[in-house]
Amino acid sequence: MPKLTRSQLSHYSFAGLSVLLATLLMLLLDPVLAMTQSPFLLFFGAVMVSAWSGGFGPGLFATALAGLISTYYFLPPLYSLSLNWVSGSRLSLFLLEGVLISVLADALRVAKQRLERTLSKLRSSEAEYRQLALQSQEQAKTLKAIFAASVDHIYVFDQAGRYGYVSDGGAQVLGFSPDALLGKTWRDIGLPAALMEPVDAQREKVMATGRSLKSETDFLTDEGVRSYEYILTPLSTDPSTQAVVVISRDITERKQAEVARHQALLREQAARAEAEVQRNRLYSILVQAPASICIDRGPDHLFEFANPLFCQLVGNRALIGRTVREAFPEVAGQGFFERLDQVFATGEPFVGNEVAARLDRQGNGTLEEGFFNFVYQPLFDLNGAVEGIITFGFEVTTQVVARRQAEALAADLRTQQLALQKSEARFSRLVEANLIGVLLAGPNGTILEANDAFLKMVGYTREDLHKGVLNWSEMTPPEYVQQDQQVLQALAITGSCTPFEKEYFRKDGSRLPILLGAARLENDALAWVCFVLDLTESKQTEALLRQQAEALARANRLKDEFLATVSHELRTPLNAMLGWATLLRGKQLDEATQQRALETIERNARAQNQLIDDLLDVSRIITGKLRLDVRPVVLVSVLEAALDSIRPAAEAKSLRLQSLLDPAAGPISGDPDRLQQVFWNLLSNAVKFTPKGGRIQLRLERINSHVEITVSDTGQGISPEFLPYVFERLQQADSTTTRTHGGLGLGLAIVRHLVELHGGHVQVASAGEGQGTTFMVTLPITIFRPEPTAHARVHPTVSDTVPVLDAPSLAGLKVLIVDDEADARALLATLLRQSGAAVTVVTSAREALATLTQSTLEQRPDLLVSDIGMPEEDGYMLMRQVRALTPAQGGKMPAIALTAYARTEDRIKALAAGFQAHVPKPVEPAEFIAVVVNLSERL
């Protein structure tokens, strides 16, 4: 390795110090001047100074060092040596320019040195002077070639502002040839003063100070505003020969990119704020959930959240910020840590049923065994990687212990039966001990002898036994007679029988469930010894367990139905909101369509907000946290406000609204907002279930010491079977996928609870389906008369934006859309038409079948997109009818199931019905178009 001289070391050290000084200045100026937007601004000066003072090597060293520092501190992503395409391109240009500047400066430096040597030698040899002149010309050609190869525009001005050199690129930008510019000023060739005067002023400043400058200028051209960056550097410090090099670069695209990044940052900040609102709402729901819930993050399972039920379950120990292993050291070796690690590693959920766990709930080191049903559900980040686990659980210790006790009791019974058969001595001791019922039975139902335990079971006395009142045949219910005959046959053949269950009538006529075992006496073929065990407690336990199992199954069924309904009711408005928002971001809609999209998003956001409000109200009702803001209330104002809120919906269905409000009714004391919620709910139901042209009547009148508010309609009515369940939570007259009306089945339950909180009660009456419905709310009157007030309930809206992707062309593809919701139909039709497809839209399965059967071969759709939940006939029924058609009628056409029912079983059901794809709502446009393209490629 060659050694550097002291002079060379000083040049390289100076180059390093120049770059470090430029770095320090950039870091100091960055908060004020945003130096990250011009990451190489001061490094050009450092490179030029290093190359000029030390030559090509120090200049190249300064270029490389500046590029490395800029990559880490000033190019995105910051504080990283990784580069994206744009940053890599900018760095490459800087390195190239640094090399060119180093070559140029080195060449100028060498030329200067050679020129000085040549001048000294001219005194001694004219031939040498000519030789040096030729060398200078060659060097000038080299510099010119270097300038011509640069992507920047390079100009050299003398003291008078005349062009001494112009690169080919620079001359082309000005619209002249290089030779036409030499020796002339910018005024001589007629360049715009607005562009050149700032540059000329900076040139004079550089010549006056001898220091380099860097600036930016915006200039208005025929193509719009263009931005330029200038670097001005003096070529000589001698005032008599001083010239200035101007390096110009068009940075318009970079400026535009910076503006775009700023706008994207603003959008991201808005999205983060909205996400925080949604996160807070989800947090509230999880805190109030009736299950034990916790969330942990990372491979170490660090606790991030635990609701009150979970904290109570584990003894209210400190959890947040601790890992699972730190929070539950006593659980080590019980398998829970390993299951969590497996779920985090594989992304597959784990379901545990009646899993035993030994916990230190008291915090004193004593382990208590409990049994739990729980689910470990992985949480995924945006890249699909597992980032955490959410745990849902219930304690089932009581149920498990009860079942195990019943099993242990049955095992004990079997053990006792075996012991009874071992010897007569044990039998005698057992009879005397009265542990179980023992009797000596004879033919025709006679009971020859019995111990006190048996007599106590059946309610007879020993005197009754001696009188011959007891008869096992007469004590046997008729349904067990045949079983007794079979047992007698077994006793006659084998001498014993397998213990069996039956019942006896007690003396008071009640039934006694027993377990009975019998064996024939060896010395008497017509007598049997029988062992009787009272199963009353066991049967009661079994009945209780059975009831609990049935209640649990019903609760699970209701939970599944409720979750499916919640999914449907939340995904349905989300489908239209997400789809229209995506199309709006595409900026390809006309003004009218944009307005309709915004109205659709707002309407569905309000609907979704109402659903969430209902869920939160029910949660508050369950936990007893629903509170009233009680004040004097004028009911007329509250009822009129409720009428005004539903009037647009009623007018849209041509419904007649009648109000008979007695202004003297009242006053009452209550929460006006909650009362308006009650009457808005009842009126909304009336609008929902009343057909077009119907009538809705609202009546307020005073009856004795209370007021009565009646909401009646001429709608579809309520069946007698469903009337008792109208005000129950999660109860709907129609919860199938073919139901005509949406909803969670919570509104009327909330109505009942709010009315009862006000000291009133609510009733419903209906003559049957198609006969209309009448709801009657009764509220107590207060002893004072308040001033009239009116409070309007406001339902906030939320919105979201999703980036839209360029969809592939579907030109020539004919698509049939089947959906009963107008918003969903409009969204899908717009999305497909923007991709070039020909779209036919129908509202029901019946219309879809008519379209297929009546279309010619040229008109027949190539692809079917159908909703699942539709009135009268759902998507499954439609698909079965389509698959029954001939191929010429479209029986083999590809089909997509588009539905808010998004469970795994729903997807399996859709595929089994004949659909080729199952797309859940809300629809992601890019995913939907990709599915359409995939199916269309099979045609």
Tab-separated table of C-alpha atoms in Angstrom, residues 445-849:
chain	number	residue	atom	x	y	z
A	445	GLY	CA	-94.918	-57.606	44.519
A	446	THR	CA	-94.662	-58.611	48.141
A	447	ILE	CA	-91.988	-56.995	50.321
A	448	LEU	CA	-90.926	-59.436	53.012
A	449	GLU	CA	-88.438	-57.179	54.783
A	450	ALA	CA	-86.894	-53.728	54.351
A	451	ASN	CA	-84.449	-51.576	56.265
A	452	ASP	CA	-85.191	-48.136	57.661
A	453	ALA	CA	-83.382	-46.399	54.806
A	454	PHE	CA	-85.779	-47.853	52.233
A	455	LEU	CA	-88.855	-47.120	54.343
A	456	LYS	CA	-87.706	-43.525	54.729
A	457	MET	CA	-87.243	-43.252	50.960
A	458	VAL	CA	-90.795	-44.369	50.140
A	459	GLY	CA	-92.431	-42.630	53.119
A	460	TYR	CA	-93.821	-45.725	54.843
A	461	THR	CA	-93.443	-46.862	58.428
A	462	ARG	CA	-92.366	-50.244	59.726
A	463	GLU	CA	-95.934	-50.755	60.917
A	464	ASP	CA	-97.089	-50.367	57.297
A	465	LEU	CA	-94.514	-53.013	56.333
A	466	HIS	CA	-95.782	-55.477	58.934
A	467	LYS	CA	-99.384	-54.930	57.828
A	468	GLY	CA	-98.451	-55.848	54.253
A	469	VAL	CA	-99.312	-52.399	52.903
A	470	LEU	CA	-96.050	-52.180	50.909
A	471	ASN	CA	-96.112	-53.857	47.479
A	472	TRP	CA	-93.318	-53.142	45.033
A	473	SER	CA	-95.543	-54.006	42.047
A	474	GLU	CA	-98.217	-51.509	43.107
A	475	MET	CA	-95.535	-48.931	43.884
A	476	THR	CA	-94.190	-49.238	40.315
A	477	PRO	CA	-95.564	-46.751	37.712
A	478	PRO	CA	-97.176	-48.422	34.655
A	479	GLU	CA	-94.384	-47.424	32.281
A	480	TYR	CA	-91.879	-49.558	34.250
A	481	VAL	CA	-93.951	-52.772	34.410
A	482	GLN	CA	-92.464	-54.253	31.239
A	483	GLN	CA	-88.964	-53.438	32.453
A	484	ASP	CA	-89.678	-55.226	35.750
A	485	GLN	CA	-90.832	-58.330	33.861
A	486	GLN	CA	-87.543	-58.413	31.950
A	487	VAL	CA	-85.607	-58.073	35.218
A	488	LEU	CA	-87.565	-60.961	36.779
A	489	GLN	CA	-86.707	-63.130	33.775
A	490	ALA	CA	-83.020	-62.258	34.164
A	491	LEU	CA	-83.156	-63.095	37.860
A	492	ALA	CA	-84.763	-66.461	37.114
A	493	ILE	CA	-82.080	-67.310	34.562
A	494	THR	CA	-78.876	-65.794	35.934
A	495	GLY	CA	-79.748	-65.119	39.553
A	496	SER	CA	-78.861	-61.406	39.325
A	497	CYS	CA	-79.495	-58.357	37.209
A	498	THR	CA	-77.590	-55.321	36.126
A	499	PRO	CA	-78.527	-52.290	38.244
A	500	PHE	CA	-81.123	-50.196	36.466
A	501	GLU	CA	-83.031	-46.985	37.006
A	502	LYS	CA	-86.751	-46.788	37.672
A	503	GLU	CA	-89.254	-44.994	39.886
A	504	TYR	CA	-91.456	-45.883	42.868
A	505	PHE	CA	-94.586	-44.159	44.065
A	506	ARG	CA	-94.121	-42.795	47.575
A	507	LYS	CA	-96.898	-43.040	50.108
A	508	ASP	CA	-97.897	-39.425	49.359
A	509	GLY	CA	-98.162	-40.210	45.631
A	510	SER	CA	-94.977	-38.449	44.560
A	511	ARG	CA	-92.379	-40.257	42.484
A	512	LEU	CA	-89.034	-41.453	43.783
A	513	PRO	CA	-86.214	-41.953	41.223
A	514	ILE	CA	-84.016	-44.879	42.269
A	515	LEU	CA	-81.164	-47.094	41.128
A	516	LEU	CA	-82.108	-50.738	41.827
A	517	GLY	CA	-79.996	-53.867	41.820
A	518	ALA	CA	-81.251	-57.353	42.700
A	519	ALA	CA	-79.922	-60.857	43.265
A	520	ARG	CA	-81.752	-64.157	43.905
A	521	LEU	CA	-81.245	-65.781	47.269
A	522	GLU	CA	-79.425	-69.083	46.963
A	523	ASN	CA	-81.844	-70.967	49.222
A	524	ASP	CA	-85.035	-69.412	47.903
A	525	ALA	CA	-85.772	-69.145	44.179
A	526	LEU	CA	-88.828	-66.926	44.844
A	527	ALA	CA	-87.115	-64.275	46.960
A	528	TRP	CA	-84.692	-61.566	45.955
A	529	VAL	CA	-82.554	-59.158	47.839
A	530	CYS	CA	-82.752	-55.670	46.343
A	531	PHE	CA	-80.506	-52.675	46.864
A	532	VAL	CA	-82.156	-49.298	46.331
A	533	LEU	CA	-80.280	-45.998	45.975
A	534	ASP	CA	-82.186	-42.708	46.105
A	535	LEU	CA	-81.358	-40.791	42.889
A	536	THR	CA	-83.353	-37.681	43.776
A	537	GLU	CA	-80.310	-35.462	44.286
A	538	SER	CA	-78.517	-37.036	41.314
A	539	LYS	CA	-81.540	-36.464	39.069
A	540	GLN	CA	-81.849	-32.924	40.312
A	541	THR	CA	-78.166	-32.404	39.560
A	542	GLU	CA	-78.602	-33.939	36.109
A	543	ALA	CA	-81.652	-31.781	35.472
A	544	LEU	CA	-79.745	-28.725	36.613
A	545	LEU	CA	-76.771	-29.613	34.413
A	546	ARG	CA	-79.106	-30.293	31.504
A	547	GLN	CA	-80.807	-26.946	32.012
A	548	GLN	CA	-77.430	-25.249	32.230
A	549	ALA	CA	-76.279	-27.020	29.077
A	550	GLU	CA	-79.465	-26.015	27.271
A	551	ALA	CA	-79.123	-22.446	28.530
A	552	LEU	CA	-75.482	-22.379	27.478
A	553	ALA	CA	-76.326	-23.795	24.048
A	554	ARG	CA	-79.118	-21.245	23.660
A	555	ALA	CA	-76.783	-18.461	24.772
A	556	ASN	CA	-74.133	-19.628	22.312
A	557	ARG	CA	-76.725	-19.807	19.551
A	558	LEU	CA	-78.027	-16.340	20.358
A	559	LYS	CA	-74.446	-15.095	20.543
A	560	ASP	CA	-73.604	-16.571	17.133
A	561	GLU	CA	-76.801	-15.178	15.611
A	562	PHE	CA	-76.165	-11.814	17.225
A	563	LEU	CA	-72.543	-11.692	16.034
A	564	ALA	CA	-73.638	-12.669	12.523
A	565	THR	CA	-76.310	-9.964	12.603
A	566	VAL	CA	-73.854	-7.386	13.975
A	567	SER	CA	-71.414	-8.350	11.228
A	568	HIS	CA	-74.150	-7.961	8.612
A	569	GLU	CA	-75.485	-4.669	9.966
A	570	LEU	CA	-71.986	-3.158	10.358
A	571	ARG	CA	-70.525	-4.473	7.117
A	572	THR	CA	-73.526	-3.416	5.002
A	573	PRO	CA	-73.069	0.366	5.547
A	574	LEU	CA	-69.292	-0.118	5.560
A	575	ASN	CA	-69.539	-1.696	2.116
A	576	ALA	CA	-71.073	1.428	0.551
A	577	MET	CA	-68.879	3.789	2.606
A	578	LEU	CA	-65.603	2.046	1.762
A	579	GLY	CA	-66.494	1.564	-1.884
A	580	TRP	CA	-67.647	5.139	-2.527
A	581	ALA	CA	-64.720	6.559	-0.547
A	582	THR	CA	-62.303	4.530	-2.667
A	583	LEU	CA	-63.959	5.734	-5.876
A	584	LEU	CA	-63.834	9.342	-4.640
A	585	ARG	CA	-60.093	9.070	-4.062
A	586	GLY	CA	-59.771	7.915	-7.638
A	587	LYS	CA	-60.955	11.393	-8.756
A	588	GLN	CA	-62.699	9.914	-11.798
A	589	LEU	CA	-66.321	10.697	-10.848
A	590	ASP	CA	-68.369	13.585	-12.189
A	591	GLU	CA	-69.789	16.170	-9.788
A	592	ALA	CA	-73.254	14.603	-9.558
A	593	THR	CA	-71.821	11.158	-8.783
A	594	GLN	CA	-69.452	12.673	-6.223
A	595	GLN	CA	-72.387	14.342	-4.472
A	596	ARG	CA	-74.312	11.084	-4.424
A	597	ALA	CA	-71.237	9.298	-3.076
A	598	LEU	CA	-70.864	11.795	-0.225
A	599	GLU	CA	-74.566	11.544	0.638
A	600	THR	CA	-74.327	7.750	0.647
A	601	ILE	CA	-71.262	7.782	2.915
A	602	GLU	CA	-72.929	10.199	5.332
A	603	ARG	CA	-76.193	8.249	5.436
A	604	ASN	CA	-74.465	4.914	6.053
A	605	ALA	CA	-72.117	6.459	8.620
A	606	ARG	CA	-75.148	7.704	10.560
A	607	ALA	CA	-76.738	4.276	10.364
A	608	GLN	CA	-73.561	2.622	11.609
A	609	ASN	CA	-73.222	5.170	14.402
A	610	GLN	CA	-76.808	4.419	15.513
A	611	LEU	CA	-75.960	0.694	15.651
A	612	ILE	CA	-72.899	1.383	17.795
A	613	ASP	CA	-74.923	3.691	20.074
A	614	ASP	CA	-77.485	0.911	20.548
A	615	LEU	CA	-74.728	-1.580	21.391
A	616	LEU	CA	-73.198	0.795	23.929
A	617	ASP	CA	-76.633	1.507	25.458
A	618	VAL	CA	-77.269	-2.226	25.868
A	619	SER	CA	-73.834	-2.629	27.447
A	620	ARG	CA	-74.623	0.179	29.909
A	621	ILE	CA	-77.983	-1.422	30.656
A	622	ILE	CA	-76.375	-4.811	31.372
A	623	THR	CA	-73.698	-3.288	33.627
A	624	GLY	CA	-76.149	-0.893	35.325
A	625	LYS	CA	-74.206	2.176	34.166
A	626	LEU	CA	-77.001	3.858	32.186
A	627	ARG	CA	-77.810	7.158	33.900
A	628	LEU	CA	-80.519	9.800	33.316
A	629	ASP	CA	-80.120	13.577	33.286
A	630	VAL	CA	-83.454	14.258	34.988
A	631	ARG	CA	-85.101	17.647	34.539
A	632	PRO	CA	-88.615	19.040	33.947
A	633	VAL	CA	-89.794	17.958	30.494
A	634	VAL	CA	-92.549	19.240	28.198
A	635	LEU	CA	-93.537	16.119	26.287
A	636	VAL	CA	-95.063	18.018	23.354
A	637	SER	CA	-91.656	19.470	22.423
A	638	VAL	CA	-89.957	16.086	22.745
A	639	LEU	CA	-92.599	14.355	20.608
A	640	GLU	CA	-92.534	17.071	17.939
A	641	ALA	CA	-88.732	16.779	17.731
A	642	ALA	CA	-89.030	12.996	17.323
A	643	LEU	CA	-91.653	13.489	14.578
A	644	ASP	CA	-89.417	15.970	12.752
A	645	SER	CA	-86.496	13.527	12.817
A	646	ILE	CA	-88.447	10.742	11.055
A	647	ARG	CA	-90.539	12.964	8.777
A	648	PRO	CA	-88.143	12.787	5.747
A	649	ALA	CA	-88.149	8.968	5.864
A	650	ALA	CA	-91.952	8.912	6.168
A	651	GLU	CA	-92.411	11.313	3.267
A	652	ALA	CA	-90.060	9.207	1.153
A	653	LYS	CA	-92.494	6.269	1.624
A	654	SER	CA	-95.602	8.466	1.168
A	655	LEU	CA	-96.728	7.739	4.747
A	656	ARG	CA	-99.353	9.909	6.446
A	657	LEU	CA	-98.215	11.244	9.819
A	658	GLN	CA	-100.970	12.176	12.284
A	659	SER	CA	-100.223	13.774	15.645
A	660	LEU	CA	-102.814	14.355	18.376
A	661	LEU	CA	-100.843	16.041	21.147
A	662	ASP	CA	-102.598	17.431	24.217
A	663	PRO	CA	-100.533	20.491	25.318
A	664	ALA	CA	-102.038	20.195	28.819
A	665	ALA	CA	-100.728	16.646	29.265
A	666	GLY	CA	-97.992	16.628	31.835
A	667	PRO	CA	-95.746	17.870	33.188
A	668	ILE	CA	-93.290	15.012	33.756
A	669	SER	CA	-89.768	14.692	35.097
A	670	GLY	CA	-87.176	12.884	33.010
A	671	ASP	CA	-84.242	12.979	30.594
A	672	PRO	CA	-85.457	14.722	27.402
A	673	ASP	CA	-82.713	13.194	25.253
A	674	ARG	CA	-83.502	9.644	26.384
A	675	LEU	CA	-87.253	10.228	26.026
A	676	GLN	CA	-86.722	11.493	22.496
A	677	GLN	CA	-84.644	8.346	21.860
A	678	VAL	CA	-87.614	6.228	23.038
A	679	PHE	CA	-90.164	7.900	20.778
A	680	TRP	CA	-87.744	8.190	17.841
A	681	ASN	CA	-87.167	4.432	18.118
A	682	LEU	CA	-90.895	3.647	18.162
A	683	LEU	CA	-91.620	6.035	15.262
A	684	SER	CA	-88.645	4.712	13.255
A	685	ASN	CA	-89.954	1.152	13.679
A	686	ALA	CA	-93.366	2.320	12.493
A	687	VAL	CA	-91.817	3.895	9.382
A	688	LYS	CA	-89.691	0.796	8.758
A	689	PHE	CA	-92.539	-1.722	8.974
A	690	THR	CA	-95.327	0.320	7.358
A	691	PRO	CA	-95.695	-0.082	3.569
A	692	LYS	CA	-95.983	2.859	1.195
A	693	GLY	CA	-99.218	4.834	1.511
A	694	GLY	CA	-99.774	3.717	5.101
A	695	ARG	CA	-100.580	5.773	8.171
A	696	ILE	CA	-98.724	6.455	11.433
A	697	GLN	CA	-100.441	8.143	14.374
A	698	LEU	CA	-98.822	9.694	17.468
A	699	ARG	CA	-101.181	10.490	20.378
A	700	LEU	CA	-100.464	12.213	23.722
A	701	GLU	CA	-103.150	12.422	26.406
A	702	ARG	CA	-103.455	12.610	30.169
A	703	ILE	CA	-105.162	9.761	32.018
A	704	ASN	CA	-105.605	10.359	35.756
A	705	SER	CA	-102.135	10.615	37.347
A	706	HIS	CA	-100.116	9.667	34.287
A	707	VAL	CA	-99.696	10.517	30.611
A	708	GLU	CA	-100.071	7.978	27.831
A	709	ILE	CA	-98.208	8.215	24.524
A	710	THR	CA	-99.503	5.936	21.768
A	711	VAL	CA	-97.671	5.151	18.510
A	712	SER	CA	-99.853	3.188	16.093
A	713	ASP	CA	-99.360	2.216	12.467
A	714	THR	CA	-101.047	0.277	9.678
A	715	GLY	CA	-97.923	-1.790	9.001
A	716	GLN	CA	-97.188	-5.486	8.866
A	717	GLY	CA	-98.106	-6.140	12.512
A	718	ILE	CA	-96.711	-8.774	14.888
A	719	SER	CA	-97.612	-12.445	15.093
A	720	PRO	CA	-99.155	-13.638	18.391
A	721	GLU	CA	-96.263	-16.077	18.886
A	722	PHE	CA	-93.691	-13.252	18.857
A	723	LEU	CA	-95.589	-10.683	20.947
A	724	PRO	CA	-94.236	-11.923	24.336
A	725	TYR	CA	-90.637	-11.492	23.076
A	726	VAL	CA	-90.920	-8.051	21.446
A	727	PHE	CA	-89.022	-6.275	24.232
A	728	GLU	CA	-86.356	-8.991	24.735
A	729	ARG	CA	-82.771	-8.302	23.679
A	730	LEU	CA	-81.547	-9.889	20.427
A	731	GLN	CA	-85.075	-11.031	19.528
A	732	GLN	CA	-86.307	-10.481	15.973
A	733	ALA	CA	-89.423	-11.799	14.281
A	734	ASP	CA	-87.283	-12.670	11.260
A	735	SER	CA	-83.562	-13.397	11.782
A	736	THR	CA	-82.979	-15.319	8.558
A	737	THR	CA	-80.882	-14.178	5.609
A	738	THR	CA	-84.112	-13.492	3.687
A	739	ARG	CA	-85.430	-10.935	6.153
A	740	THR	CA	-86.833	-7.744	4.639
A	741	HIS	CA	-85.725	-5.338	7.375
A	742	GLY	CA	-82.340	-4.894	9.033
A	743	GLY	CA	-81.455	-4.175	12.645
A	744	LEU	CA	-79.897	-5.856	15.697
A	745	GLY	CA	-83.073	-6.481	17.709
A	746	LEU	CA	-81.930	-4.092	20.461
A	747	GLY	CA	-84.065	-0.992	19.949
A	748	LEU	CA	-87.229	-2.109	21.738
A	749	ALA	CA	-85.224	-3.607	24.614
A	750	ILE	CA	-83.590	-0.198	25.079
A	751	VAL	CA	-87.038	1.441	24.883
A	752	ARG	CA	-88.397	-0.759	27.682
A	753	HIS	CA	-85.404	-0.125	29.939
A	754	LEU	CA	-85.474	3.664	29.401
A	755	VAL	CA	-89.234	3.833	30.051
A	756	GLU	CA	-88.853	1.783	33.240
A	757	LEU	CA	-86.011	4.060	34.395
A	758	HIS	CA	-88.510	6.933	34.103
A	759	GLY	CA	-90.966	5.061	36.354
A	760	GLY	CA	-93.253	4.102	33.490
A	761	HIS	CA	-94.019	1.040	31.443
A	762	VAL	CA	-94.480	0.207	27.767
A	763	GLN	CA	-96.941	-2.201	26.145
A	764	VAL	CA	-97.507	-3.500	22.623
A	765	ALA	CA	-100.664	-4.707	20.924
A	766	SER	CA	-101.246	-6.181	17.473
A	767	ALA	CA	-104.147	-8.070	15.933
A	768	GLY	CA	-101.683	-10.171	13.958
A	769	GLU	CA	-99.564	-10.010	10.834
A	770	GLY	CA	-100.768	-7.376	8.382
A	771	GLN	CA	-103.016	-5.777	11.043
A	772	GLY	CA	-100.724	-2.983	12.249
A	773	THR	CA	-99.095	-2.411	15.636
A	774	THR	CA	-99.746	-0.106	18.604
A	775	PHE	CA	-97.144	0.788	21.263
A	776	MET	CA	-98.374	2.485	24.461
A	777	VAL	CA	-95.944	4.283	26.799
A	778	THR	CA	-97.200	5.331	30.233
A	779	LEU	CA	-95.244	7.882	32.321
A	780	PRO	CA	-96.077	9.360	35.770
A	781	ILE	CA	-96.947	13.043	36.087
A	782	THR	CA	-94.945	15.347	38.378
A	783	ILE	CA	-96.506	17.917	40.708
A	784	PHE	CA	-94.910	20.934	39.021
A	785	ARG	CA	-95.123	22.395	35.521
A	786	PRO	CA	-91.774	23.083	33.860
A	787	GLU	CA	-90.916	25.645	31.257
A	788	PRO	CA	-91.007	24.151	27.725
A	789	THR	CA	-87.611	22.953	26.504
A	790	ALA	CA	-86.479	21.091	23.451
A	791	HIS	CA	-83.387	19.006	22.991
A	792	ALA	CA	-82.351	17.468	19.731
A	793	ARG	CA	-80.366	14.302	19.770
A	794	VAL	CA	-77.343	14.491	17.519
A	795	HIS	CA	-75.840	11.430	15.921
A	796	PRO	CA	-72.218	12.134	14.892
A	797	THR	CA	-70.874	10.669	11.744
A	798	VAL	CA	-67.524	9.120	11.003
A	799	SER	CA	-65.734	8.734	7.721
A	800	ASP	CA	-62.752	6.924	6.346
A	801	THR	CA	-60.722	7.004	3.194
A	802	VAL	CA	-59.136	4.118	1.403
A	803	PRO	CA	-56.709	4.485	-1.506
A	804	VAL	CA	-58.050	3.423	-4.852
A	805	LEU	CA	-55.940	1.289	-7.158
A	806	ASP	CA	-55.910	1.300	-10.933
A	807	ALA	CA	-58.222	-1.497	-12.012
A	808	PRO	CA	-57.451	-3.717	-15.012
A	809	SER	CA	-59.655	-3.389	-18.068
A	810	LEU	CA	-62.824	-5.488	-18.229
A	811	ALA	CA	-63.783	-4.309	-21.695
A	812	GLY	CA	-66.215	-6.684	-23.388
A	813	LEU	CA	-67.249	-8.428	-20.149
A	814	LYS	CA	-71.007	-8.486	-19.426
A	815	VAL	CA	-71.838	-8.578	-15.700
A	816	LEU	CA	-75.231	-9.100	-14.000
A	817	ILE	CA	-75.482	-7.530	-10.485
A	818	VAL	CA	-78.186	-8.734	-8.045
A	819	ASP	CA	-78.617	-6.748	-4.814
A	820	ASP	CA	-81.668	-5.388	-2.985
A	821	GLU	CA	-79.746	-2.371	-1.645
A	822	ALA	CA	-79.574	0.628	-3.989
A	823	ASP	CA	-76.277	1.917	-2.565
A	824	ALA	CA	-74.557	-1.426	-3.011
A	825	ARG	CA	-75.889	-1.768	-6.576
A	826	ALA	CA	-74.750	1.733	-7.524
A	827	LEU	CA	-71.276	1.170	-6.067
A	828	LEU	CA	-70.681	-2.135	-7.863
A	829	ALA	CA	-72.082	-0.827	-11.147
A	830	THR	CA	-69.863	2.276	-11.037
A	831	LEU	CA	-66.781	0.237	-10.132
A	832	LEU	CA	-67.297	-2.289	-12.949
A	833	ARG	CA	-68.203	0.341	-15.559
A	834	GLN	CA	-65.069	2.307	-14.756
A	835	SER	CA	-63.146	-0.863	-15.572
A	836	GLY	CA	-64.904	-1.141	-18.936
A	837	ALA	CA	-67.491	-3.825	-18.179
A	838	ALA	CA	-71.077	-3.756	-19.471
A	839	VAL	CA	-73.313	-3.915	-16.375
A	840	THR	CA	-76.936	-5.003	-15.908
A	841	VAL	CA	-78.459	-4.262	-12.477
A	842	VAL	CA	-81.491	-6.018	-10.910
A	843	THR	CA	-82.954	-5.861	-7.392
A	844	SER	CA	-84.099	-9.435	-6.709
A	845	ALA	CA	-83.494	-13.097	-7.503
A	846	ARG	CA	-86.713	-13.189	-9.543
A	847	GLU	CA	-85.544	-10.354	-11.820
A	848	ALA	CA	-82.147	-12.017	-12.209
A	849	LEU	CA	-83.710	-15.302	-13.398
